Short mmCIF file of C-alpha atoms in Angstrom, two decimals:
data_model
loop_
_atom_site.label_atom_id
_atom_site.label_comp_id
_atom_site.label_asym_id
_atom_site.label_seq_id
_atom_site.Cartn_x
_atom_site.Cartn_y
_atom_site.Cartn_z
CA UNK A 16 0.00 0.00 0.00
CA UNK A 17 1.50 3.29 -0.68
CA UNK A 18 2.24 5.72 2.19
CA UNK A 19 -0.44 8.24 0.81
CA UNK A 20 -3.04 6.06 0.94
CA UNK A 21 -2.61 5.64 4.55
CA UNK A 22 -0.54 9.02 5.80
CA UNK A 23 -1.52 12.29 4.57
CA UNK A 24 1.05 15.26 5.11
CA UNK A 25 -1.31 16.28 8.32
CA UNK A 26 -0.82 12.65 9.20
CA UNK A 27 2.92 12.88 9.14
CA UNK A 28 3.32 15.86 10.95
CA UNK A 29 1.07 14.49 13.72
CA UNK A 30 3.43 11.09 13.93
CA UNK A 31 6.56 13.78 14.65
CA UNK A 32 4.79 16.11 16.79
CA UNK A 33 3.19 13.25 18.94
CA UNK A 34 6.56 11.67 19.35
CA UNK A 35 8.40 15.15 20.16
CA UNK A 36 5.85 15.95 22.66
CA UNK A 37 6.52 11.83 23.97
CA UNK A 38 10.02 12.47 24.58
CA UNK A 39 9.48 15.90 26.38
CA UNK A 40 7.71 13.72 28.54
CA UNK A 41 10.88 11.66 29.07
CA UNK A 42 13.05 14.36 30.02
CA UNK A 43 13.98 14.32 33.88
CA UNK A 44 14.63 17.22 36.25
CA UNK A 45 17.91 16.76 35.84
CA UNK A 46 18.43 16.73 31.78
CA UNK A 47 18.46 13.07 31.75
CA UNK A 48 16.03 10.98 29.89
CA UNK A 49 14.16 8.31 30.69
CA UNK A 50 16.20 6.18 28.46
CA UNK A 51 14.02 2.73 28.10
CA UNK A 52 10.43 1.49 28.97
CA UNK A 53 7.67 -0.65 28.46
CA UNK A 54 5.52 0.42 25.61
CA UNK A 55 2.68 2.68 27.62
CA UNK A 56 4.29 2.68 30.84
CA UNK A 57 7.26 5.47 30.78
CA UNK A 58 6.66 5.62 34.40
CA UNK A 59 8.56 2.01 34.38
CA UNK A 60 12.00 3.03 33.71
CA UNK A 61 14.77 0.43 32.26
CA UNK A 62 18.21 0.20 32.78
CA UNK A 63 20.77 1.54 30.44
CA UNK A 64 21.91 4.69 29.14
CA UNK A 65 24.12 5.85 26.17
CA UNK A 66 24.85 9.81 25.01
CA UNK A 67 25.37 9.37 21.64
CA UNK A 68 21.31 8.82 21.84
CA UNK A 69 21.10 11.19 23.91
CA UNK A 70 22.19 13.77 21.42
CA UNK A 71 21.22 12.27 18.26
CA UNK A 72 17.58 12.67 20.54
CA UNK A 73 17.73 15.78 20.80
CA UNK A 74 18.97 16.31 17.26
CA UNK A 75 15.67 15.13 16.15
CA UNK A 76 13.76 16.71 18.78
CA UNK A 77 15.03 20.11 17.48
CA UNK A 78 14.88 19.28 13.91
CA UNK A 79 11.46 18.46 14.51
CA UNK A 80 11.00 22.14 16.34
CA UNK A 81 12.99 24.27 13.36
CA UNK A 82 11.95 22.44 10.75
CA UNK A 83 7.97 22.23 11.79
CA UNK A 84 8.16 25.82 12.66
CA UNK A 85 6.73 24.67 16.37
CA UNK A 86 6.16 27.69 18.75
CA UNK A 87 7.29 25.43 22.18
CA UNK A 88 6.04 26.74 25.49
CA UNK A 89 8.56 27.85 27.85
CA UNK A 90 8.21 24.62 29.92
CA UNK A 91 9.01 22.82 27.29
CA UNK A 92 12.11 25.14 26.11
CA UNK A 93 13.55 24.36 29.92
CA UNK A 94 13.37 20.96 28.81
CA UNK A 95 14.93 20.84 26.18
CA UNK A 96 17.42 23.23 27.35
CA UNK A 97 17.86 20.85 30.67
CA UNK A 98 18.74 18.08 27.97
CA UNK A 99 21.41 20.15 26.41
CA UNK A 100 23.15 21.10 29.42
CA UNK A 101 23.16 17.39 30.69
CA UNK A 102 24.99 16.52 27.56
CA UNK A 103 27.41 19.79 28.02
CA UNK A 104 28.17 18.35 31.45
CA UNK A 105 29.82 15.71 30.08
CA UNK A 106 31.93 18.41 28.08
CA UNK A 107 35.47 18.33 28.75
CA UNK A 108 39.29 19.29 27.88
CA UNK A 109 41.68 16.40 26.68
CA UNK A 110 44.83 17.67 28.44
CA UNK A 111 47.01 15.61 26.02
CA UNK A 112 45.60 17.55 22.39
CA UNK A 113 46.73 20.81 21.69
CA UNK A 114 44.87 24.19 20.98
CA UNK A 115 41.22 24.60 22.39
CA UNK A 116 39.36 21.09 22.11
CA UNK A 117 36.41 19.88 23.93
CA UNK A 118 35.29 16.19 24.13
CA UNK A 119 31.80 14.07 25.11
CA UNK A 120 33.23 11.83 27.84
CA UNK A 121 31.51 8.79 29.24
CA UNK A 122 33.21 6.64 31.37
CA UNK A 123 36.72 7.49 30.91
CA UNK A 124 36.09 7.45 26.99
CA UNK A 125 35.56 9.60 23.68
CA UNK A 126 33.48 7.87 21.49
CA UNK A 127 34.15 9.54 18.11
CA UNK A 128 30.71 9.51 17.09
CA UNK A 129 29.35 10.96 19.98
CA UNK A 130 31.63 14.35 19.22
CA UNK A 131 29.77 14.14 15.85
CA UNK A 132 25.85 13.87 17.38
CA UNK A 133 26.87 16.67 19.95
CA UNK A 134 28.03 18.84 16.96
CA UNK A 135 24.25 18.08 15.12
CA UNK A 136 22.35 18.36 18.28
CA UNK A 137 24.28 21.92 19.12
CA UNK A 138 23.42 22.84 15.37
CA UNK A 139 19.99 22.91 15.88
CA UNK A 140 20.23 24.24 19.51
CA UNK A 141 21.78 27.55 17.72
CA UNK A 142 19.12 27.60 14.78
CA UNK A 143 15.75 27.25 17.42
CA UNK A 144 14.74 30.66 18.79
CA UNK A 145 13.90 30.83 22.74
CA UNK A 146 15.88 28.05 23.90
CA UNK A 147 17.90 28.47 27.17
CA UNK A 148 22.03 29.36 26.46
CA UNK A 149 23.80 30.99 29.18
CA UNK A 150 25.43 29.84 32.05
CA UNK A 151 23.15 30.16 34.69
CA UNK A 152 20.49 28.01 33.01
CA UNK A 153 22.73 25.16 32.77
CA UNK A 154 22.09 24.47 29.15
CA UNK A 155 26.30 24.95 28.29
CA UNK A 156 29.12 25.98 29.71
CA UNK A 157 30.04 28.88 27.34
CA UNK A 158 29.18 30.27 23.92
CA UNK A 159 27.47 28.15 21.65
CA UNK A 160 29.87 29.28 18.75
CA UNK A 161 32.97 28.42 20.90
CA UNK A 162 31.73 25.31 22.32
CA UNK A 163 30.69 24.06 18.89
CA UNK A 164 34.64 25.25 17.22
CA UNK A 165 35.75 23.09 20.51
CA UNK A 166 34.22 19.91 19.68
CA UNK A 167 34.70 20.27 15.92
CA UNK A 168 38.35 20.52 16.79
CA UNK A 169 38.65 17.11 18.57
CA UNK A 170 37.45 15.52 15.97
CA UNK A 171 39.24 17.04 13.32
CA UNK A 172 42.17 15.94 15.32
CA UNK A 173 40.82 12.44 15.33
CA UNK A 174 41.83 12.08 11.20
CA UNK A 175 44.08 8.90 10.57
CA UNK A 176 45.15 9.37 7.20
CA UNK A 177 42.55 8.48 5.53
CA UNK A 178 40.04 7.10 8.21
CA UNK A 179 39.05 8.65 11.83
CA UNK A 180 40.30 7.24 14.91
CA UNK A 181 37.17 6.21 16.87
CA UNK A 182 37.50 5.89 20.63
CA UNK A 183 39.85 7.07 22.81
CA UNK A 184 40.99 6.88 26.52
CA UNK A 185 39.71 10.62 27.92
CA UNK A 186 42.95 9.87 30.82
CA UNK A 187 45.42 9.73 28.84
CA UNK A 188 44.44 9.79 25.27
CA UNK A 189 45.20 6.33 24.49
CA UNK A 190 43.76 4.79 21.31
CA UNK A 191 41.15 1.68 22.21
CA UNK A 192 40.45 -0.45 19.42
CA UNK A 193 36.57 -0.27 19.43
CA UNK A 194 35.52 0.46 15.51
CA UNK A 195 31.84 1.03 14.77
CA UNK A 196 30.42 0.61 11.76
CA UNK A 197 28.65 4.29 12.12
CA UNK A 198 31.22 6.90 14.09
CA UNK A 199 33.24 8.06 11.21
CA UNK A 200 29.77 9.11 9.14
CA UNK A 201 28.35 10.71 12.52
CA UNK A 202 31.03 12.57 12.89
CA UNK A 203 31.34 13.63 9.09
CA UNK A 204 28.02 15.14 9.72
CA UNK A 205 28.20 16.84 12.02
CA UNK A 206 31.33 18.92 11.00
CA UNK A 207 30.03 19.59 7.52
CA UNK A 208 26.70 20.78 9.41
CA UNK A 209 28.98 23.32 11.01
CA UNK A 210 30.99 24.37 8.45
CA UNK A 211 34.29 22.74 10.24
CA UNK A 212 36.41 20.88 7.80
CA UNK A 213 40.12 21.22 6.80
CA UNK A 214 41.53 19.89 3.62
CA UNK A 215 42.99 16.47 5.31
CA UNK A 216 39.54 15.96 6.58
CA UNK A 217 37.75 16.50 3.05
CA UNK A 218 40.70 13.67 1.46
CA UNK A 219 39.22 11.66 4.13
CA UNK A 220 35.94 11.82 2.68
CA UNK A 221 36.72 11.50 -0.58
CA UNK A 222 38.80 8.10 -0.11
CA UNK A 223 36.07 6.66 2.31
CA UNK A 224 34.05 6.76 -0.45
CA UNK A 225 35.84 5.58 -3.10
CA UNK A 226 36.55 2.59 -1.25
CA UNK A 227 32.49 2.23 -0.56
CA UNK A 228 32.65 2.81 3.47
CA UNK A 229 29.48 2.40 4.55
CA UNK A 230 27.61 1.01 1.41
CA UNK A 231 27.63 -3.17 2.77
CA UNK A 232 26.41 -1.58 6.05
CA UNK A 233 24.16 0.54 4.89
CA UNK A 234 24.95 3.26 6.68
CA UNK A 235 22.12 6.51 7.25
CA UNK A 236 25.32 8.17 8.81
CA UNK A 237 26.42 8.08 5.69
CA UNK A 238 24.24 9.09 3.69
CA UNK A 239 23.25 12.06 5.66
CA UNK A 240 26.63 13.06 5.55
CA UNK A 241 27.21 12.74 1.97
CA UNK A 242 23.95 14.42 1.01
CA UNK A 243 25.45 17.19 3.29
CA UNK A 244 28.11 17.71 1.55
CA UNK A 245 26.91 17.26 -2.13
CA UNK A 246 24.49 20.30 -0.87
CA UNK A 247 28.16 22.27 0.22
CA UNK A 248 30.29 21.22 -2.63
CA UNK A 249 32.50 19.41 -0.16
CA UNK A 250 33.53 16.87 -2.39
CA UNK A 251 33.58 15.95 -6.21
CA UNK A 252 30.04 15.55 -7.95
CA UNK A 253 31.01 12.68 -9.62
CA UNK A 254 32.44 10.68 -6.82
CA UNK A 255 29.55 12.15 -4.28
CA UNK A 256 26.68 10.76 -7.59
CA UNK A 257 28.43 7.45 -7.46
CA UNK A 258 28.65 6.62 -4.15
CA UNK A 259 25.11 8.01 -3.20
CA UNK A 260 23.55 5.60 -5.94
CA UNK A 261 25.90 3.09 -4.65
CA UNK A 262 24.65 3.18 -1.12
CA UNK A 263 20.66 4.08 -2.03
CA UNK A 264 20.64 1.18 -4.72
CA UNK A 265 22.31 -1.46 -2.17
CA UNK A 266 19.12 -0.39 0.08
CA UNK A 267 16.87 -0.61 -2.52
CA UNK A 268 18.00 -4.03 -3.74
CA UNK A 269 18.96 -5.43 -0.56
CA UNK A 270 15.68 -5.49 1.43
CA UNK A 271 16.47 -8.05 3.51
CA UNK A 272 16.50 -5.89 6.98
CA UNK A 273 12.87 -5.58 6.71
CA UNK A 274 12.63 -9.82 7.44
CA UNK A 275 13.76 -8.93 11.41
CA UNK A 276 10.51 -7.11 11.87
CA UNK A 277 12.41 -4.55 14.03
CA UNK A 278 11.03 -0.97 13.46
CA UNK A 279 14.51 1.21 13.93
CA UNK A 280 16.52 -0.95 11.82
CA UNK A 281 14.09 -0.38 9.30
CA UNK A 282 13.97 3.30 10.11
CA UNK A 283 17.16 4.13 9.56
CA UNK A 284 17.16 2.84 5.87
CA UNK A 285 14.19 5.07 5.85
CA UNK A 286 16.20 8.18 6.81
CA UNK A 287 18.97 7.60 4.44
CA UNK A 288 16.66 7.18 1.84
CA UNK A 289 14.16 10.58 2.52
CA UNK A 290 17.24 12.12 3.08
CA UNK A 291 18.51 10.85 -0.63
CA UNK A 292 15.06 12.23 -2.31
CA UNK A 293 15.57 15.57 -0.37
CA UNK A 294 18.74 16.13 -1.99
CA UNK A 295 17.85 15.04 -5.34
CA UNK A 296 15.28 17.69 -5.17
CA UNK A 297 17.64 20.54 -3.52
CA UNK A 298 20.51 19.21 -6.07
CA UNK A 299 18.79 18.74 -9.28
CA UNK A 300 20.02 16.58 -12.67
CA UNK A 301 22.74 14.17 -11.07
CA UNK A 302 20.58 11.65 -10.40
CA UNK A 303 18.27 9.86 -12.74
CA UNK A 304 14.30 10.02 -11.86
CA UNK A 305 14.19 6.37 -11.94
CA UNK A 306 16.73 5.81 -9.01
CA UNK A 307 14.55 9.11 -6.95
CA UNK A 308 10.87 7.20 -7.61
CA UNK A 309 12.77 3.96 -6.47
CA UNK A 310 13.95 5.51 -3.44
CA UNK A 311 10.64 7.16 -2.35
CA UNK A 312 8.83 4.07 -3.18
CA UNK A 313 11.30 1.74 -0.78
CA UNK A 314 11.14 4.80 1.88
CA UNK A 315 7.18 4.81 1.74
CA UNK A 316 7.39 0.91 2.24
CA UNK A 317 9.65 0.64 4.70
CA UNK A 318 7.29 3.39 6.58
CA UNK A 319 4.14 1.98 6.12
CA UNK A 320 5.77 -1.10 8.16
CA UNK A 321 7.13 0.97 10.72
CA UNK A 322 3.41 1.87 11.92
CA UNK A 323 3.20 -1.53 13.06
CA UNK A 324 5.13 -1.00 15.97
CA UNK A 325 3.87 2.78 16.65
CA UNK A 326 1.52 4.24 19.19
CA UNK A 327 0.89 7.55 20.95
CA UNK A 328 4.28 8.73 20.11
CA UNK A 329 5.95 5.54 20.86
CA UNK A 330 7.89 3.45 18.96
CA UNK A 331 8.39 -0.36 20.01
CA UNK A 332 11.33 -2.40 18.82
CA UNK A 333 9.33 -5.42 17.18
CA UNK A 334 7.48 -8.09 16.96
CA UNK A 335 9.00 -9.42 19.91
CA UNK A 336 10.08 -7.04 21.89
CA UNK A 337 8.16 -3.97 23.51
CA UNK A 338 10.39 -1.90 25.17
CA UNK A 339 10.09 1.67 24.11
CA UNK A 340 13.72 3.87 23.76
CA UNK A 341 14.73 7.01 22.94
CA UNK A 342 16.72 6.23 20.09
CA UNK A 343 13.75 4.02 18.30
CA UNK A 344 12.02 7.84 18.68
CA UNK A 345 15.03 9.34 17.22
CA UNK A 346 14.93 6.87 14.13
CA UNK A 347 11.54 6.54 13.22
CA UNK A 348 10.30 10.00 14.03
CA UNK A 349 13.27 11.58 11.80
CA UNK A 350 12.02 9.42 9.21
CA UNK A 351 8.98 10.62 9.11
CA UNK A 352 9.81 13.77 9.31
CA UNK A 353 12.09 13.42 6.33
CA UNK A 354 9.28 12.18 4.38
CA UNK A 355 6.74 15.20 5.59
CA UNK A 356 9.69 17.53 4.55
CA UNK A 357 9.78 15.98 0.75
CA UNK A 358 6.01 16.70 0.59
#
């Protein structure tokens, strides 16, 4: 069934605003969400916590503020302003880097990704109107402009060669070997969001994707952050129109996530593919209109089944599962929204 049939525009803005107004809901005294819960029952709180989802929340959250036009009420502006400064307080200074750096530490740790979602989150901190900023409201330590040049800073200093370093020991700076399959495209994004790149980091990018990081994974990060910088003339059009119909075509013709009947891994095939028909309409004749009605079509498929595990703002992880957690928000929501953006 096609997603019109079922989801109007109205409908789609409802499915984001419902699951904004859901996570406001989650947000503690303290900035902290309430990470995990049964579906229905956020008053049941699970274990766990992680702050890359904690700002890649937010990052949605906002984007579904600026982008929606929403007029917040001030309650709600604390909030989310609560949120940011949680995040901030894990904001510190690697004594071991040079010049002015800041990094997201988490038990003794940079995760390299994490430096990426706080740049994306901050990003749309600075673009909403009315949200909290100084000091005394605890929302960040110092100017958003400075904090932001901080963080992009770290990781900019995280290139190596021609790949990113991706966790590091806050103590000392040691390198861990941890790789993730989605830091270096989180953090891509999130400096070409704030216009912080240096030639070595922009090499980076171009060999990543002439080797195809990211395609067999199916990476969103990805594909958020190469649709970001096709829309900056980061990198060359001919390498950024090959490796975007690399990746969208492997997640066209590779639907084979869909058989785990898991809503976010679905979702985030949905993002990277909304966000592929955005560009193609803000970056017009590089891609053919076959590969952009193929894309929308698998994006308005793969949303139609993410209803299944959706309710009041809520979104389950599957069939046989129904815990409720931030980041399944994050995914699913942005998804939507992506699609209510295209039109």
């Amino acid at each position: 069934m096609a997603l019109r049939e079922d989801l109007p525009r109205a409908a789609l803005q409802r499915i984001v605003e419902d699951s904004l107004q859901h996570l406001l809901r989650l947000i503690r005294p303290n900035g902290r969400f309430v990470y995990a819960h049964p579906a229905g029952h956020p008053d049941r709180p699970l274990e766990g916590y992680n702050m890359l989802r904690h700002c890649g929340t937010l990052w949605f959250m906002l984007r579904a503020v600026n982008d929606l036009g929403l007029a917040l009420g001030e309650p709600d502006r604390q909030a989310i302003g609560r949120a940011v400064g949680y995040a901030a307080g894990k904001f510190a200074r690697p004594g071991w880097l040079d010049g002015d750096t800041l990094a997201l530490v988490t038990k003794d740790a940079v995760k390299t990704g994490g430096i990426g979602l706080a740049l994306v989150m901050l990003a749309e901190y600075r673009r909403a109107g009315g949200m909290p900023t100084g000091a005394t409201s605890g929302a960040l330590p110092g100017p958003i402009d400075d904090t932001i040049r901080a963080l992009a800073a770290y990781g900019l200093a995280q290139r190596d060669g021609m790949d990113f370093l991706h966790k590091r020991q806050f103590s000392d700076g040691a390198v861990l070997p941890f790789r993730s399959d989605y830091y270096t495209g989180e953090l891509l994004l999130g400096l070409f969001v704030t216009s912080h790149t240096d030639p070595g980091a922009l090499a980076a990018t171009e060999a990543l994707m002439a080797r195809r990081y990211g395609v067999p994974e199916q990476s969103h990060w990805m594909a958020y952050a190469a649709c970001e910088a096709a829309e900056r003339g980061l990198a060359g059009d001919e390498r950024l129109v090959g490796y975007l119909a690399d990746l969208v075509g492997d997640i066209i013709d590779k639907p084979g996530y869909r058989a785990r009947r898991q809503s976010t891994p679905i979702a985030c095939r949905s993002e990277a593919l909304t966000r592929f028909v955005l560009l193609c309409d803000r970056w017009p004749g590089r891609f053919s209109d076959g590969l952009r009605a193929a894309a929308l079509r698998a994006a308005d498929e793969n949303l139609v089944l993410q209803l299944d595990w959706y309710d009041a703002g809520q979104f389950r992880k599957g069939d046989e599962d129904d815990k409720v957690q931030i980041d399944y928000v994050q995914h699913n929501a942005t998804a939507f929204l992506n699609r209510w953006m295209i039109g």
